[in-house]
């Protein structure tokens, strides 16, 4: 009875609260169904060396093929499962799917590493490296270096000691790391130097406006300078135009990903894209003398 009264008292202050909780619960339940009903897809976005035109890898990006709403981008459903156990379920699904894709491509003669985005709570769960080891053991034909884990700069900084431990364990398995959205997470140079990452991804928000915004240009220049001094490869996200590509090459950043090169695509469209890409002379001859 006291409980009942408590609930009524609560309603006096916020009549919508229960309703909101219920909506969130329903959304999460719907996502559980999506996982079991095979409604999730990975799309792949190529990463290239702008100097040589070589394709160096792909990033796996989650999509939800919703029966009523169509193809949903991660921004439309990841916030619902943020910091819930579903985030880990999704993460494990994505990792397994990427391993299967690597096997499929291996058979087709396509040898491109896959970058997988790992959510902070998944990485810092405590048994991440153990589960990763188990997964790798299930796919013995796939070299662990074909998998690269993208970790948000902010996630690594949130609990640097835990992140460093887990990352070192994964590295011992042969799996490499990229630091994602670099420039947005306030990491100190000391921390950056400690992180076992072999790719720094410059956040697309800085790249997008670098040609019109002097502050963004300054950030891009600083990240490139620092990555070079620490001898870490770097990649620019959000490369949409040839002007971006040219400016980045001049600044010393050669790896890139962005709509100008390719949008994320279903796995079965990638072979065709790989054939067409070398023919796009404007993009693939950027490093050659004019
Ligand atoms: P992210 O890892 O930084 O991925 C890059 C995002 O930028 C992707 O958005 C990609 O489609 C978009 N993008 C690529 N090139 C361009 C460009 O030239 N211009 C613009 N405007 N955008 C570009 P998407 O696919 O919507 O993913 C958004 C974020 O969702 C990702 O950011 C990542 O943080 C997260 N995410 C995606 N897939 C997964 C996943 O499987 N697991 C987890 N935990 N997070 C994921
Ligand atoms: Mg990423
Ligand atoms: Mg990013
Ligand atoms: Mg991002």
Coordinates of C-alpha atoms in Angstrom, one line a residue, residues 8-287:
X8 CA 0.7 8.1 -6.8
X9 CA 2.8 10.8 -5.1
X10 CA 5.3 10.5 -7.9
X11 CA 2.6 11.0 -10.5
X12 CA 1.7 14.3 -8.9
X13 CA 5.1 15.6 -9.9
X14 CA 5.7 13.9 -13.3
X15 CA 2.7 12.2 -14.9
X16 CA 4.8 11.3 -18.0
X17 CA 7.6 9.5 -16.2
X18 CA 6.1 6.0 -16.2
X19 CA 5.1 6.4 -19.8
X20 CA 8.6 7.4 -20.8
X21 CA 10.1 4.4 -19.0
X22 CA 7.6 2.2 -20.8
X23 CA 8.5 3.6 -24.2
X24 CA 12.2 3.1 -23.6
X25 CA 11.5 -0.5 -22.4
X26 CA 9.5 -1.2 -25.6
X27 CA 12.3 0.3 -27.8
X28 CA 14.8 -2.0 -26.1
X29 CA 12.5 -5.0 -26.4
X30 CA 12.2 -4.2 -30.1
X31 CA 16.0 -4.1 -30.4
X32 CA 16.2 -7.6 -28.8
X33 CA 13.8 -8.8 -31.5
X34 CA 16.0 -7.1 -34.2
X35 CA 19.0 -9.1 -32.9
X36 CA 17.2 -12.4 -32.9
X37 CA 15.3 -11.7 -36.2
X38 CA 18.4 -10.9 -38.2
X39 CA 17.4 -7.3 -38.9
X40 CA 20.9 -5.9 -38.3
X41 CA 23.4 -5.4 -41.1
X42 CA 26.9 -4.2 -41.4
X43 CA 27.8 -1.7 -44.1
X44 CA 31.4 -1.2 -45.1
X45 CA 33.2 2.1 -45.9
X46 CA 36.5 1.9 -47.6
X47 CA 39.7 3.5 -46.3
X48 CA 42.3 4.5 -48.8
X49 CA 45.8 5.8 -49.2
X50 CA 45.3 9.0 -51.1
X51 CA 48.8 9.1 -52.4
X52 CA 48.8 5.7 -54.1
X53 CA 45.0 5.0 -54.4
X54 CA 45.6 1.8 -52.5
X55 CA 42.6 0.5 -50.5
X56 CA 43.9 -0.2 -47.0
X57 CA 40.8 -1.4 -45.2
X58 CA 37.1 -0.9 -44.5
X59 CA 35.1 0.3 -41.4
X60 CA 32.1 -1.8 -40.4
X61 CA 29.1 0.4 -39.6
X62 CA 25.9 -1.0 -38.1
X63 CA 22.5 -0.5 -39.8
X64 CA 19.1 -1.7 -38.8
X65 CA 16.9 -2.9 -41.6
X66 CA 13.6 -2.1 -39.8
X67 CA 10.6 -3.8 -41.4
X68 CA 8.4 -0.7 -41.0
X69 CA 10.9 2.2 -40.8
X70 CA 13.4 1.1 -43.4
X71 CA 17.2 1.4 -43.0
X72 CA 18.1 3.0 -39.7
X73 CA 21.5 4.6 -39.0
X74 CA 23.2 4.0 -35.7
X75 CA 22.3 7.5 -34.4
X76 CA 18.6 6.4 -34.6
X77 CA 18.9 3.4 -32.3
X78 CA 22.3 3.2 -30.5
X79 CA 21.3 5.9 -27.9
X80 CA 18.4 3.7 -26.8
X81 CA 20.7 0.9 -25.7
X82 CA 23.5 3.1 -24.5
X83 CA 25.1 1.7 -21.3
X84 CA 22.7 -1.3 -21.2
X85 CA 23.7 -5.0 -21.5
X86 CA 22.3 -4.8 -25.0
X87 CA 25.3 -2.8 -26.0
X88 CA 27.5 -5.8 -25.3
X89 CA 25.1 -8.2 -27.1
X90 CA 25.3 -5.9 -30.2
X91 CA 29.1 -5.6 -29.9
X92 CA 29.5 -9.4 -29.9
X93 CA 27.2 -9.7 -32.8
X94 CA 29.2 -7.1 -34.8
X95 CA 32.5 -8.8 -34.0
X96 CA 31.2 -12.2 -35.1
X97 CA 29.7 -10.8 -38.2
X98 CA 33.0 -9.1 -39.1
X99 CA 34.8 -12.4 -38.7
X100 CA 32.4 -14.2 -41.0
X101 CA 32.8 -11.4 -43.5
X102 CA 36.6 -11.8 -43.4
X103 CA 36.2 -15.6 -44.1
X104 CA 33.9 -14.8 -47.0
X105 CA 36.2 -12.2 -48.5
X106 CA 39.2 -14.5 -47.9
X107 CA 37.5 -17.1 -50.1
X108 CA 36.9 -14.4 -52.8
X109 CA 40.5 -13.3 -52.7
X110 CA 39.7 -9.9 -51.0
X111 CA 42.3 -9.3 -48.3
X112 CA 41.0 -6.1 -46.5
X113 CA 41.2 -5.6 -42.8
X114 CA 37.9 -4.7 -41.1
X115 CA 37.7 -1.9 -38.5
X116 CA 35.0 -2.6 -35.9
X117 CA 33.7 0.1 -33.5
X118 CA 33.7 -1.0 -29.9
X119 CA 31.5 0.8 -27.4
X120 CA 33.2 2.0 -24.2
X121 CA 31.1 -0.2 -21.8
X122 CA 31.9 -3.2 -24.0
X123 CA 35.6 -2.6 -24.0
X124 CA 35.7 -1.9 -20.2
X125 CA 33.5 -4.9 -19.2
X126 CA 36.3 -6.9 -17.7
X127 CA 36.2 -10.0 -19.9
X128 CA 36.5 -8.3 -23.3
X129 CA 39.9 -9.7 -24.2
X130 CA 39.0 -13.2 -23.1
X131 CA 35.8 -13.2 -25.2
X132 CA 37.8 -11.8 -28.2
X133 CA 40.3 -14.6 -27.8
X134 CA 37.5 -17.2 -27.9
X135 CA 36.0 -15.6 -31.0
X136 CA 39.4 -15.6 -32.8
X137 CA 39.8 -19.3 -31.9
X138 CA 36.6 -20.0 -33.7
X139 CA 38.0 -18.6 -37.0
X140 CA 41.5 -20.0 -37.1
X141 CA 41.9 -19.1 -40.8
X142 CA 41.6 -15.4 -40.1
X143 CA 44.8 -13.6 -39.0
X144 CA 43.9 -11.5 -35.9
X145 CA 45.6 -8.5 -37.5
X146 CA 42.7 -8.5 -40.1
X147 CA 40.6 -7.1 -37.2
X148 CA 41.1 -3.6 -36.0
X149 CA 39.2 -2.2 -33.0
X150 CA 38.1 1.4 -33.1
X151 CA 37.9 2.9 -29.7
X152 CA 36.6 6.4 -29.0
X153 CA 39.2 8.7 -27.6
X154 CA 36.8 9.6 -24.8
X155 CA 36.3 5.9 -23.9
X156 CA 40.0 5.3 -23.5
X157 CA 40.4 8.4 -21.4
X158 CA 37.4 7.6 -19.2
X159 CA 39.3 4.9 -17.3
X160 CA 42.8 4.9 -18.8
X161 CA 44.3 2.2 -16.6
X162 CA 41.4 -0.3 -17.4
X163 CA 41.6 0.6 -21.1
X164 CA 45.4 0.2 -21.2
X165 CA 45.2 -3.3 -19.6
X166 CA 42.4 -4.5 -21.9
X167 CA 44.1 -3.1 -25.0
X168 CA 47.4 -4.7 -24.1
X169 CA 45.7 -8.1 -23.7
X170 CA 44.0 -7.7 -27.1
X171 CA 47.3 -6.7 -28.7
X172 CA 48.9 -9.8 -27.3
X173 CA 46.2 -11.7 -29.3
X174 CA 47.4 -9.9 -32.4
X175 CA 44.5 -7.4 -32.7
X176 CA 45.3 -3.8 -33.4
X177 CA 43.6 -0.6 -32.3
X178 CA 42.5 2.7 -33.9
X179 CA 41.6 5.7 -31.8
X180 CA 38.3 7.1 -33.1
X181 CA 37.0 10.7 -33.3
X182 CA 40.4 12.0 -32.2
X183 CA 40.4 15.6 -31.1
X184 CA 37.1 15.4 -29.3
X185 CA 38.1 13.5 -26.2
X186 CA 40.5 15.8 -24.4
X187 CA 43.3 13.3 -24.0
X188 CA 46.6 14.5 -22.8
X189 CA 49.7 14.0 -24.9
X190 CA 51.0 11.7 -22.1
X191 CA 48.0 9.4 -22.4
X192 CA 48.1 9.4 -26.2
X193 CA 51.7 8.3 -26.0
X194 CA 50.8 5.4 -23.7
X195 CA 47.9 4.1 -25.8
X196 CA 48.8 1.0 -28.0
X197 CA 47.1 2.3 -31.1
X198 CA 48.4 2.0 -34.6
X199 CA 46.0 4.4 -36.2
X200 CA 44.7 7.8 -35.1
X201 CA 41.5 8.9 -36.8
X202 CA 41.0 12.6 -37.0
X203 CA 37.4 13.4 -36.2
X204 CA 35.3 14.3 -39.2
X205 CA 33.9 17.5 -37.6
X206 CA 37.4 19.1 -37.9
X207 CA 38.1 17.8 -41.3
X208 CA 34.7 18.9 -42.8
X209 CA 35.3 22.6 -42.0
X210 CA 39.1 22.8 -42.1
X211 CA 39.1 24.7 -45.4
X212 CA 36.7 27.4 -44.2
X213 CA 37.4 27.5 -40.4
X214 CA 40.9 28.5 -39.3
X215 CA 40.4 26.9 -35.8
X216 CA 39.5 23.5 -37.3
X217 CA 42.4 23.8 -39.6
X218 CA 44.7 24.4 -36.6
X219 CA 43.3 21.3 -34.9
X220 CA 43.8 19.1 -38.0
X221 CA 47.4 20.5 -38.4
X222 CA 48.2 19.9 -34.7
X223 CA 46.9 16.3 -34.8
X224 CA 48.9 15.6 -37.9
X225 CA 52.0 17.2 -36.4
X226 CA 51.7 15.2 -33.2
X227 CA 50.9 11.9 -34.8
X228 CA 54.0 12.3 -37.0
X229 CA 56.1 13.1 -34.0
X230 CA 54.8 10.0 -32.2
X231 CA 55.3 8.1 -35.4
X232 CA 51.7 6.9 -35.5
X233 CA 49.8 6.6 -38.7
X234 CA 46.7 8.8 -39.0
X235 CA 43.6 8.8 -41.1
X236 CA 41.2 11.7 -41.9
X237 CA 37.5 11.0 -41.5
X238 CA 34.8 12.8 -43.4
X239 CA 36.8 13.5 -46.6
X240 CA 34.1 14.7 -48.9
X241 CA 35.9 16.6 -51.6
X242 CA 39.1 16.6 -53.7
X243 CA 40.0 19.9 -52.1
X244 CA 40.0 18.2 -48.7
X245 CA 42.1 15.4 -50.0
X246 CA 44.7 17.7 -51.6
X247 CA 45.0 19.9 -48.4
X248 CA 45.4 16.8 -46.2
X249 CA 48.1 15.3 -48.4
X250 CA 50.0 18.6 -48.3
X251 CA 49.7 18.6 -44.5
X252 CA 51.2 15.0 -44.4
X253 CA 48.0 13.0 -43.9
X254 CA 47.7 10.3 -46.5
X255 CA 45.0 7.9 -45.3
X256 CA 41.4 8.9 -45.7
X257 CA 37.8 7.8 -45.4
X258 CA 34.7 9.8 -46.5
X259 CA 31.8 10.2 -48.8
X260 CA 34.1 11.7 -51.5
X261 CA 35.8 8.3 -51.7
X262 CA 32.8 6.0 -50.9
X263 CA 29.7 5.9 -48.8
X264 CA 29.3 2.9 -46.5
X265 CA 27.8 0.1 -48.6
X266 CA 26.5 -3.5 -48.1
X267 CA 29.2 -6.2 -48.4
X268 CA 28.0 -7.5 -51.7
X269 CA 28.5 -4.1 -53.4
X270 CA 32.2 -3.9 -52.3
X271 CA 33.7 -6.1 -55.1
X272 CA 32.2 -3.8 -57.7
X273 CA 33.4 -0.7 -56.0
X274 CA 36.9 -2.2 -55.8
X275 CA 36.9 -2.6 -59.5
X276 CA 35.6 0.9 -60.2
X277 CA 37.8 2.8 -57.7
X278 CA 41.2 2.6 -59.6
X279 CA 39.4 4.1 -62.7
X280 CA 38.6 7.3 -60.7
X281 CA 41.9 9.0 -61.8
X282 CA 41.1 12.3 -60.1
X283 CA 41.2 10.6 -56.7
X284 CA 43.7 7.9 -57.2
X285 CA 46.5 10.0 -58.8
X286 CA 46.7 12.6 -56.1
X287 CA 50.2 11.6 -55.1

